[in-house]
Short mmCIF file of C-alpha atoms in Angstrom, two decimals:
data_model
loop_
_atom_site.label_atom_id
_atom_site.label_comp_id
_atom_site.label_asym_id
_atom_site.label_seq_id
_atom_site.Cartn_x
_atom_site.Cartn_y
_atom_site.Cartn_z
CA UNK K 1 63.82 86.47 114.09
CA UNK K 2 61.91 83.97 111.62
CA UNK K 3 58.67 85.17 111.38
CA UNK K 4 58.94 88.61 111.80
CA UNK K 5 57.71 91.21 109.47
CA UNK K 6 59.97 93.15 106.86
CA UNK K 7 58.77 95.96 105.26
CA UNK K 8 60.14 96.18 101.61
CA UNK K 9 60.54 99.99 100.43
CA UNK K 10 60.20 100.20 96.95
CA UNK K 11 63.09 101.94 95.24
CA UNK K 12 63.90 103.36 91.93
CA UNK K 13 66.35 101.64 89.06
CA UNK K 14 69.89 100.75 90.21
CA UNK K 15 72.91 101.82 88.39
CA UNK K 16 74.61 98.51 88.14
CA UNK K 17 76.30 97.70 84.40
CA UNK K 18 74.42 94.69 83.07
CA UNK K 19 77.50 92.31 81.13
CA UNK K 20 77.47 89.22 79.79
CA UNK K 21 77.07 86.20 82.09
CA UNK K 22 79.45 83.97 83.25
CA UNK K 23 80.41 81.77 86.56
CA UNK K 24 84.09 81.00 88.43
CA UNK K 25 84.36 79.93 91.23
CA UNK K 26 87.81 80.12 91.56
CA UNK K 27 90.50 81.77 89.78
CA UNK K 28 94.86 80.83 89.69
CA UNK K 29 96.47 83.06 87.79
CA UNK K 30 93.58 83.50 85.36
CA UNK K 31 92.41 79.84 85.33
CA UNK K 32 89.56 77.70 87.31
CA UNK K 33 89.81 74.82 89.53
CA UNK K 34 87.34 73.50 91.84
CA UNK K 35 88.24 73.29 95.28
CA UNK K 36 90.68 73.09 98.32
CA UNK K 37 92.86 70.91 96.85
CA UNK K 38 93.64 71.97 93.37
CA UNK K 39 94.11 75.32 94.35
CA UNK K 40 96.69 74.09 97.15
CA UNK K 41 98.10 72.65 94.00
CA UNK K 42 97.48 75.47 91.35
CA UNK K 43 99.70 78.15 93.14
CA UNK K 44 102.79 75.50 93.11
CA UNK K 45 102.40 74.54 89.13
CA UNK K 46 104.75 76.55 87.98
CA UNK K 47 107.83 75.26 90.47
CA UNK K 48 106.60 71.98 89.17
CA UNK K 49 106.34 71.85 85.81
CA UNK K 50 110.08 73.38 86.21
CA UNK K 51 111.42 70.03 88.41
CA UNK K 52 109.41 68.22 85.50
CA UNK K 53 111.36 69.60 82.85
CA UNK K 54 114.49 69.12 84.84
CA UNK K 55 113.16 65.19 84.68
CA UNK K 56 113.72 64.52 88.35
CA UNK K 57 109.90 63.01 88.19
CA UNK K 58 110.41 61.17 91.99
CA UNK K 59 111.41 64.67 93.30
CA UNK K 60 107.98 66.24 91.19
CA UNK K 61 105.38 63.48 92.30
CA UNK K 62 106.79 63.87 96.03
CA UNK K 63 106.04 67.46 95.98
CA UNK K 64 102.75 67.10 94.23
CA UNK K 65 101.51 64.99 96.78
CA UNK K 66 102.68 67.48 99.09
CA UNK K 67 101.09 70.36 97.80
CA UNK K 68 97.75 68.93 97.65
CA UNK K 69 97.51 68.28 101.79
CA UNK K 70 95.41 71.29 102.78
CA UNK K 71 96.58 73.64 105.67
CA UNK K 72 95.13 72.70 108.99
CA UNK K 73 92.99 74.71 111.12
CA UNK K 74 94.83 74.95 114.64
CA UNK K 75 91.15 75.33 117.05
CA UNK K 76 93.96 76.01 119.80
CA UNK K 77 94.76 79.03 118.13
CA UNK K 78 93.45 81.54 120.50
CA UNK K 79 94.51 85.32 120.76
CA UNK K 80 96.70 84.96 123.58
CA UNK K 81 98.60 82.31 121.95
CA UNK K 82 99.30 84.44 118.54
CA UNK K 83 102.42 86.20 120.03
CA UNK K 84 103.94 85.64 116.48
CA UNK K 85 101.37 87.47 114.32
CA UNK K 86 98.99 90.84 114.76
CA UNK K 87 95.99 88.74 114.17
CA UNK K 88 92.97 90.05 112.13
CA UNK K 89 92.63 93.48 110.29
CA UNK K 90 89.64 95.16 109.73
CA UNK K 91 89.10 97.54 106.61
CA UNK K 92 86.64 99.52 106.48
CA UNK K 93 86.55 102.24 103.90
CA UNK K 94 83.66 104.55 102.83
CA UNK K 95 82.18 107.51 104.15
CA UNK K 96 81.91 109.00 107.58
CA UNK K 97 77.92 109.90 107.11
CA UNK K 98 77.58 106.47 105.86
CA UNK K 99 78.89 104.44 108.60
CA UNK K 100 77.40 101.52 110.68
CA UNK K 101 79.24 100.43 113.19
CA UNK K 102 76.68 97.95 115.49
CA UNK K 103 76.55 94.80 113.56
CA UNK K 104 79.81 95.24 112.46
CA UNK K 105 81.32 95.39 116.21
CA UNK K 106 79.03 92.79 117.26
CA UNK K 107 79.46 90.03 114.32
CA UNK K 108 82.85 90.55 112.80
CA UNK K 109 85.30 92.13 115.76
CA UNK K 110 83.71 90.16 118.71
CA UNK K 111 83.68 86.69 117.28
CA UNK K 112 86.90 87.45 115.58
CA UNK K 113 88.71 89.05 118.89
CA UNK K 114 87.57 86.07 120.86
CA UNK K 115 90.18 83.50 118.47
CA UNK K 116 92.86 86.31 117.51
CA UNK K 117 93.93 89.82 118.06
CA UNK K 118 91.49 92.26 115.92
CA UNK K 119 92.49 95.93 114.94
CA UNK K 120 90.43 97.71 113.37
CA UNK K 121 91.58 100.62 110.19
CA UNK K 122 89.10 103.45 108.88
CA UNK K 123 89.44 105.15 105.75
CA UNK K 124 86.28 107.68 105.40
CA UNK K 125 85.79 110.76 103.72
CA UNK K 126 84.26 113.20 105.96
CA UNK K 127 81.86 116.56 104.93
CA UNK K 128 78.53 116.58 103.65
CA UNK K 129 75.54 114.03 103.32
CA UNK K 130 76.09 110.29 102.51
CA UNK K 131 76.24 109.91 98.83
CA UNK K 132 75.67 106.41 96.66
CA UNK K 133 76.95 105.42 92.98
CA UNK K 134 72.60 106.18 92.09
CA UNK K 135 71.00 108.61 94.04
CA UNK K 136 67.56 106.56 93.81
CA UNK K 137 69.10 104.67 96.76
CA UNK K 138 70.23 107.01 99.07
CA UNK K 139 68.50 109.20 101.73
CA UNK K 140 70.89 111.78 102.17
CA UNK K 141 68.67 113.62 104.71
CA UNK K 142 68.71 110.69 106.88
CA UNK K 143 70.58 109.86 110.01
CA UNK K 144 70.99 106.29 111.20
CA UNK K 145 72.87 105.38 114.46
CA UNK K 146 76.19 105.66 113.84
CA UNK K 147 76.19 108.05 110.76
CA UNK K 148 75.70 110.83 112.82
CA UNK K 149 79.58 110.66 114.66
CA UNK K 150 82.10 112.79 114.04
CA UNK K 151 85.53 111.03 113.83
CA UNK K 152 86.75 111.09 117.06
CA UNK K 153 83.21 109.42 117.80
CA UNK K 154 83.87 106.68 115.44
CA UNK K 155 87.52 106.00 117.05
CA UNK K 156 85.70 105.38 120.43
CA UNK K 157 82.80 103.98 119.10
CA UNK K 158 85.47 100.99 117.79
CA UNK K 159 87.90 101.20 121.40
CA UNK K 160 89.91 99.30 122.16
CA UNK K 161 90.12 97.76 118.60
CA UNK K 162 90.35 100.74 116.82
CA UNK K 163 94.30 101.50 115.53
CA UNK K 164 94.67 104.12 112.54
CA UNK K 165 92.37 105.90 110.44
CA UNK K 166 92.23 108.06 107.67
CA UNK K 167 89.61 111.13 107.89
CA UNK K 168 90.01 113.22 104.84
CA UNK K 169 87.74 115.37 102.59
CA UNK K 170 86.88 114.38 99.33
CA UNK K 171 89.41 115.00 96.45
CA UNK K 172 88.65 114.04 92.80
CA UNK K 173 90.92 113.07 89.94
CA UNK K 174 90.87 114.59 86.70
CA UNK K 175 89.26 111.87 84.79
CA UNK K 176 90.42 111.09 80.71
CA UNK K 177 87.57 109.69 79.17
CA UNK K 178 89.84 108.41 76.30
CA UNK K 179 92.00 106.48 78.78
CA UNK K 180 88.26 104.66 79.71
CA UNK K 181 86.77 104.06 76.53
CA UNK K 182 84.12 101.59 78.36
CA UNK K 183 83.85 102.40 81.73
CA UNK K 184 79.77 103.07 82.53
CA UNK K 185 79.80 104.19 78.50
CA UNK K 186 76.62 102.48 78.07
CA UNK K 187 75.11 102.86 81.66
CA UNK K 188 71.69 104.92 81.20
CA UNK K 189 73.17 107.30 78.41
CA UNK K 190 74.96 108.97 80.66
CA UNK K 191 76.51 111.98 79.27
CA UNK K 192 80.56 112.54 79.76
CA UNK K 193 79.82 114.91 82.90
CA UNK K 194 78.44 112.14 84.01
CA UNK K 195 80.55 109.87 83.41
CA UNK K 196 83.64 111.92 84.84
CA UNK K 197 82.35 112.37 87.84
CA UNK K 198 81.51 109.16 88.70
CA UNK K 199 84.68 107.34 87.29
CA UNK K 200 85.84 110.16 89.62
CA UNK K 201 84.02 108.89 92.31
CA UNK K 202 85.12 105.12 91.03
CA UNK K 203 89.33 106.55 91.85
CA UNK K 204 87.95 107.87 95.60
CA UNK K 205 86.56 104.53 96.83
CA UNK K 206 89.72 102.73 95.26
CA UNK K 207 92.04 105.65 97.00
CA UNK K 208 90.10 104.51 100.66
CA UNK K 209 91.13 100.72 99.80
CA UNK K 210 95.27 102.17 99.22
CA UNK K 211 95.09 104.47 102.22
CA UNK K 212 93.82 101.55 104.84
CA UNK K 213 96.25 99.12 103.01
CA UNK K 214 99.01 101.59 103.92
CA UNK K 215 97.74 102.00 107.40
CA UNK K 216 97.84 97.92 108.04
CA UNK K 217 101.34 98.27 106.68
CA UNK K 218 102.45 100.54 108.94
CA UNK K 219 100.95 98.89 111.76
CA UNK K 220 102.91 96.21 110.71
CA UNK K 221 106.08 97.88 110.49
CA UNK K 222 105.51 99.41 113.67
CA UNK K 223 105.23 96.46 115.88
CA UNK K 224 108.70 95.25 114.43
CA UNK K 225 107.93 93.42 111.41
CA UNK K 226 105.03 91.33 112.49
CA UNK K 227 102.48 90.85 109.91
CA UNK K 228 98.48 89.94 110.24
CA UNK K 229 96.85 86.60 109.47
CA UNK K 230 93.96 87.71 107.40
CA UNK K 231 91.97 91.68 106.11
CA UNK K 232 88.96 91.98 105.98
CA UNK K 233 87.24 94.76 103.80
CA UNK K 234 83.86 95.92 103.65
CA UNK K 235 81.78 98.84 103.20
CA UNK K 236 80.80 101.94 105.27
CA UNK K 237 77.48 100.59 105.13
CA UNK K 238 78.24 96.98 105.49
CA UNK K 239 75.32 95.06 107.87
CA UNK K 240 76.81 92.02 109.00
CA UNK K 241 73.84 89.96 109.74
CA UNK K 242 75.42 86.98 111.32
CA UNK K 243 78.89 86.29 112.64
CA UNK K 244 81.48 85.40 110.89
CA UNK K 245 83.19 82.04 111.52
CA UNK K 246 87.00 83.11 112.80
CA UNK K 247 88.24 80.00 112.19
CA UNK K 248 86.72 79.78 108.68
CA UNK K 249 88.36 83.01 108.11
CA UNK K 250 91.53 82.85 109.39
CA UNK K 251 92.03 79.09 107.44
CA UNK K 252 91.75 81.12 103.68
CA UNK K 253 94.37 80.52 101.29
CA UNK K 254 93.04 82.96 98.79
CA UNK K 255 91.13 85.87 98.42
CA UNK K 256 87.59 85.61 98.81
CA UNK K 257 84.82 87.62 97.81
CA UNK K 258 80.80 86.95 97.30
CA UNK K 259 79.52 84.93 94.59
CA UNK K 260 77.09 87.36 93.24
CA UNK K 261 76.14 90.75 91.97
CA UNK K 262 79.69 90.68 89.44
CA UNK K 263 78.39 92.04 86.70
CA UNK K 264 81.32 90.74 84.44
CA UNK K 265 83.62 90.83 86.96
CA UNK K 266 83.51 90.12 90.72
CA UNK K 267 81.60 91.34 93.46
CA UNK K 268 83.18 94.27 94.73
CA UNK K 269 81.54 94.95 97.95
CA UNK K 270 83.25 92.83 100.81
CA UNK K 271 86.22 90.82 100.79
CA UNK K 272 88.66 88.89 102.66
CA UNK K 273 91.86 87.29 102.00
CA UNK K 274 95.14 86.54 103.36
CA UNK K 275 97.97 89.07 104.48
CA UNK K 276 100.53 88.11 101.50
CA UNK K 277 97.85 89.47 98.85
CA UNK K 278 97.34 92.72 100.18
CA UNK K 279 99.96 94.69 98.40
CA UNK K 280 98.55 93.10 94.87
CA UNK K 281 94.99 93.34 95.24
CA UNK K 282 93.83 96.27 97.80
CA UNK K 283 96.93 98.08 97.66
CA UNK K 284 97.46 98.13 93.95
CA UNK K 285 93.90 99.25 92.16
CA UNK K 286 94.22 103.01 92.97
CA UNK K 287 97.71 103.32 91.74
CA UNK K 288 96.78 101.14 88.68
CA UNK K 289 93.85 103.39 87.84
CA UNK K 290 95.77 106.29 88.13
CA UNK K 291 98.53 104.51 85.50
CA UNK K 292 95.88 104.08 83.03
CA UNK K 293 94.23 107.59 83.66
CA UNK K 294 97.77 109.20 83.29
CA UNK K 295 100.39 106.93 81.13
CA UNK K 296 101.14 107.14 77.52
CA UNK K 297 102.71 103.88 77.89
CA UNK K 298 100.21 101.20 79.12
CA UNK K 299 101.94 97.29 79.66
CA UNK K 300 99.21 94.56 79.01
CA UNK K 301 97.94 94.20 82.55
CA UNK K 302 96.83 97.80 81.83
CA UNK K 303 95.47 97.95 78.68
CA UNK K 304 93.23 95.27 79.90
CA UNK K 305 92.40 97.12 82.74
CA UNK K 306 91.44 100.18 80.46
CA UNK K 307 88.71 97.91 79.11
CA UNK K 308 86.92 97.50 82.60
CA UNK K 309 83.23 98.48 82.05
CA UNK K 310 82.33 98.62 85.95
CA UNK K 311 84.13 98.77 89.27
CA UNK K 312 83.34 94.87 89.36
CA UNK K 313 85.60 94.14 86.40
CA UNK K 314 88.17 96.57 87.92
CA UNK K 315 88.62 94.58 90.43
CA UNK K 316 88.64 91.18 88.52
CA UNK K 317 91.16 92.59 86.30
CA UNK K 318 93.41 93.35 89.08
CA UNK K 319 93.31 90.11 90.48
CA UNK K 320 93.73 88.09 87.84
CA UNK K 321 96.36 90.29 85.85
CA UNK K 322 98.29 90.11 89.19
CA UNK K 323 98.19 86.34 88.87
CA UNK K 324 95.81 86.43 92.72
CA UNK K 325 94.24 83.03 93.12
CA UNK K 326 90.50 84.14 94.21
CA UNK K 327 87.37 82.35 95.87
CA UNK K 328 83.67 83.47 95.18
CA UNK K 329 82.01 81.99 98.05
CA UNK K 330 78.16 81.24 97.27
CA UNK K 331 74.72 81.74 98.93
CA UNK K 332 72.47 80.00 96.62
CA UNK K 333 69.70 77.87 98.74
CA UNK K 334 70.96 74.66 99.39
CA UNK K 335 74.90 75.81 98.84
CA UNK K 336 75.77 78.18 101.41
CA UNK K 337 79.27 78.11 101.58
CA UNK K 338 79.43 81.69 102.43
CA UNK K 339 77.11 82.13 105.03
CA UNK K 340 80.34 81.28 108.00
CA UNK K 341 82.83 83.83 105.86
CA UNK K 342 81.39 86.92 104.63
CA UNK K 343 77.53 86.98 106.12
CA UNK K 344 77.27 90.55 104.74
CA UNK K 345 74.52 92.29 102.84
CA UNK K 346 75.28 96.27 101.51
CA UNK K 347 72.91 98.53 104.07
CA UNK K 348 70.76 101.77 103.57
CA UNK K 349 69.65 103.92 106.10
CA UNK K 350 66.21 104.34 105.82
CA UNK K 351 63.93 107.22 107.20
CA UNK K 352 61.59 106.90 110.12
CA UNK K 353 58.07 106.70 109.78
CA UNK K 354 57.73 109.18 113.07
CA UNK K 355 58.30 112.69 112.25
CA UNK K 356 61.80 114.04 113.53
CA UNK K 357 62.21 110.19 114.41
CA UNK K 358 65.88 108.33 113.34
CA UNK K 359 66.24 106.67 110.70
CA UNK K 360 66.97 102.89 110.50
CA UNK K 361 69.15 100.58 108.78
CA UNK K 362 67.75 98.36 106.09
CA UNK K 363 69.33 95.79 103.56
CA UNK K 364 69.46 95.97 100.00
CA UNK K 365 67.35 93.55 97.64
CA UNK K 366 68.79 89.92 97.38
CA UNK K 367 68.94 91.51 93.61
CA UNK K 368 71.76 93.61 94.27
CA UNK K 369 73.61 91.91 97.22
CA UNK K 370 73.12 88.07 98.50
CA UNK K 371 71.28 87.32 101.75
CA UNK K 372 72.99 85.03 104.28
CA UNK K 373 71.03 82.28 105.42
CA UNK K 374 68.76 82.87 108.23
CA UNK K 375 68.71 83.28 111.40
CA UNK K 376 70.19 86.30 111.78
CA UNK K 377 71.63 88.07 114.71
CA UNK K 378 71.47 91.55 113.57
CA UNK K 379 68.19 92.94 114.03
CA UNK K 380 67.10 94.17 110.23
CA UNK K 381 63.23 94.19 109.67
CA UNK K 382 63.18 96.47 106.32
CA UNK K 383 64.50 95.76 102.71
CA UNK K 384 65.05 98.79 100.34
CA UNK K 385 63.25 97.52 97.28
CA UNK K 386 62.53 97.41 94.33
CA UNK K 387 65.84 98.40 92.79
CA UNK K 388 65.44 97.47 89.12
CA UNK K 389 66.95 94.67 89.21
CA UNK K 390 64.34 92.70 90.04
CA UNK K 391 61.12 91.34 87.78
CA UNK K 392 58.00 93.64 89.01
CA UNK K 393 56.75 92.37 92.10
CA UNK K 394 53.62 94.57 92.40
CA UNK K 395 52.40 97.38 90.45
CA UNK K 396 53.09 100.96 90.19
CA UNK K 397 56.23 102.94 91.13
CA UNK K 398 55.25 103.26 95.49
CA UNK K 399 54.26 99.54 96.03
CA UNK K 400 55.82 98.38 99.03
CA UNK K 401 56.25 94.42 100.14
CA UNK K 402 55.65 92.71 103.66
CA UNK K 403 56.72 89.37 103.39
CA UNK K 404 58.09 87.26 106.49
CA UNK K 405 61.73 87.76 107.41
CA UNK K 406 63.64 84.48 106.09
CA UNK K 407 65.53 83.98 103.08
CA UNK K 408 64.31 85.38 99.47
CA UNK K 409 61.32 84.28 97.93
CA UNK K 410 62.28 82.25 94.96
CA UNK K 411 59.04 83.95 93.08
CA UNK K 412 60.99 87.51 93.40
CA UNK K 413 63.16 86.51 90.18
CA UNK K 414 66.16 88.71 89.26
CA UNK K 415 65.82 90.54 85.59
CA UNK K 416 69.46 90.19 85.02
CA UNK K 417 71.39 86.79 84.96
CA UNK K 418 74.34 88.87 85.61
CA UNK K 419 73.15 88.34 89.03
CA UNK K 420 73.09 84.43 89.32
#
């Protein structure tokens, strides 16, 4: 596709909290080490500072050694041959009106399915028009293909992988402010109607992330107490641009998420990570939201959680409070280490020039989500810019961009280093 033309739409401001900057690259029980290795060896610290203290130091340096030989990727490990394990789930949580299904069958179940099993779990909200966290990016008028199914269309639309889904209309919580004394206080003076409904809105995507960790648990408990390799999570309108790497995926010893976009916190738009952190990191914000929103009583790991200013740091908080070593995998030019394991870039659908025509599917700015190196197998030729995040480009508030389809220009800086 390099050397195509993509149209750039400009856009209005985004809604993203701007924080103070900071980089990790990976996190073990709140601290950072550097790579394979030392986390192999950061989980196990604790059982051996205890054998330490117990002074058998042969036993300790044995086990040390041990710890620090990184698990081996089996390339015999094919999906006939996983008899022991349900393979690969795929989360996918959102809305119904939102949804785009092509890339995501074509570069994340079909390179996965040909290495391990691959079933696939929806949690959507149905009803009404697609709606975003700022309405300057949405197009709620707009059909793309795939956004236009009704549920039973989206279960065949994923046959034979799909397995369980959630279809439900949207409920809301009701939100104490005093319980969030920071969350999106200071985004674009919003005013507490505001904010409630949105923090609201904050509770319904976590409550998707619960439900589909309760479906792959049931799954799970269904097939007589076999358990999946890896989850995937990503968005309603999640474009995967490239394929993902299966055996990349399925060799991850911690969570891993995109090294971008955190905002304070971590990028909360895609993620992937092994089975035995499910019940701490997916399956645990909602409840722990709810905890703060409701409790008189609030233990550390909630207080701290309290303090969250975005969705971003809700997440980190969770992690880190749960003691869940994490990953941020980057896409930087010249270190693309997570180009093979989450190739993803947040979508828009995007209204037809035609009259009456459908609507496409564009990617967001490399501003607000990070590009995967080029090529790409997913045919994207628009961008949905500029979102305010970036410096001005071009004049006045309807300038549009063509620039050739390959990675970012380096020229279209970023205003926030909360990006980078």
């Amino acid at each position: 596709m390099t050397g195509k033309s993509i149209v750039s739409h400009s856009r209005d401001g985004d809604a993203e909290v701007v924080v103070p900057f900071y980089r990790h690259q990976l996190v073990c029980a709140g601290g950072h080490v550097e790579d394979d290795l030392a986390a192999a060896h950061c989980r196990r610290v604790g059982n051996l500072f205890a054998v330490a203290v117990l002074g058998v130091a042969v036993v300790l340096s044995v086990v040390a050694a041990l710890s620090l030989i990184p698990r081996p990727i089996n390339p015999l490990h094919t999906q006939s041959a996983s008899n022991s394990s349900l393979g690969a789930a795929l989360c996918i949580v959102g809305q119904l009106s939102r949804l785009e299904i092509e890339s995501k069958s074509r570069n994340i179940i079909e390179p996965l399915s040909k290495f391990t099993k691959v079933d696939v779990f929806l949690s959507l909200e149905i009803g009404g028009d697609g709606h975003f966290f700022n309405a300057a990016t949405s197009d709620v008028e707009v059909t793309c293909r795939g956004s236009e199914l009704d549920a039973d269309g989206v279960r065949a639309a994923f046959a034979p992988y799909f397995r369980d889904g959630v279809f439900e209309n949207h409920s809301g919580v009701n939100v104490n402010l005093k319980r969030w004394p920071h969350l999106y206080k200071d985004l674009h003076s919003m005013s507490e109607d505001s904010r409630r409904s949105t923090i609201s809105n904050n509770f319904g995507q976590m409550r998707h992330l619960n439900d589909c960790a309760d479906l792959i648990k049931k799954s799970e408990e269904s097939s007589g107490g076999k358990l999946y390799d890896i989850v995937v999570k990503v968005r309603d309108d999640t474009i995967a641009l490239r394929p993902v790497v299966p055996q990349k995926l399925l060799s991850i010893r911690e969570v891993t998420l995109k090294h971008c976009s955190w905002w304070g916190g971590v990028n909360d738009k895609v993620m992937a990570l092994p089975r035995e952190y499910l019940e701490k990191s997916l399956g645990t914000i909602y409840h722990s939201m709810l905890a703060v929103n409701n409790n008189d009583h609030l233990d550390l790991f909630l207080l701290r959680l309290a303090e969250s200013k975005n969705t971003e740091q809700i997440v980190l908080f969770t992690l880190t409070g749960n003691k869940i070593p994490f990953r941020e995998r980057t896409f930087e030019a010249g270190d693309r280490d997570g180009d093979d394991y989450l190739p993803f870039v947040d979508g828009r659908c995007y209204a037809s020039g035609t009259p009456g025509g459908e609507g496409r599917w564009c990617i967001v700015s490399h501003c607000k989500d990070c590009w995967p190196s080029m090529p790409w197998t997913y045919n994207v030729s628009c961008e949905l810019a500029v979102t305010g995040l970036e410096a001005p480009v071009t004049s006045g508030p309807s300038a549009t961009l063509e620039q050739t389809l390959a990675d970012p220009d380096p020229e279209r800086a970023c205003k926030s280093p909360g990006y980078r």
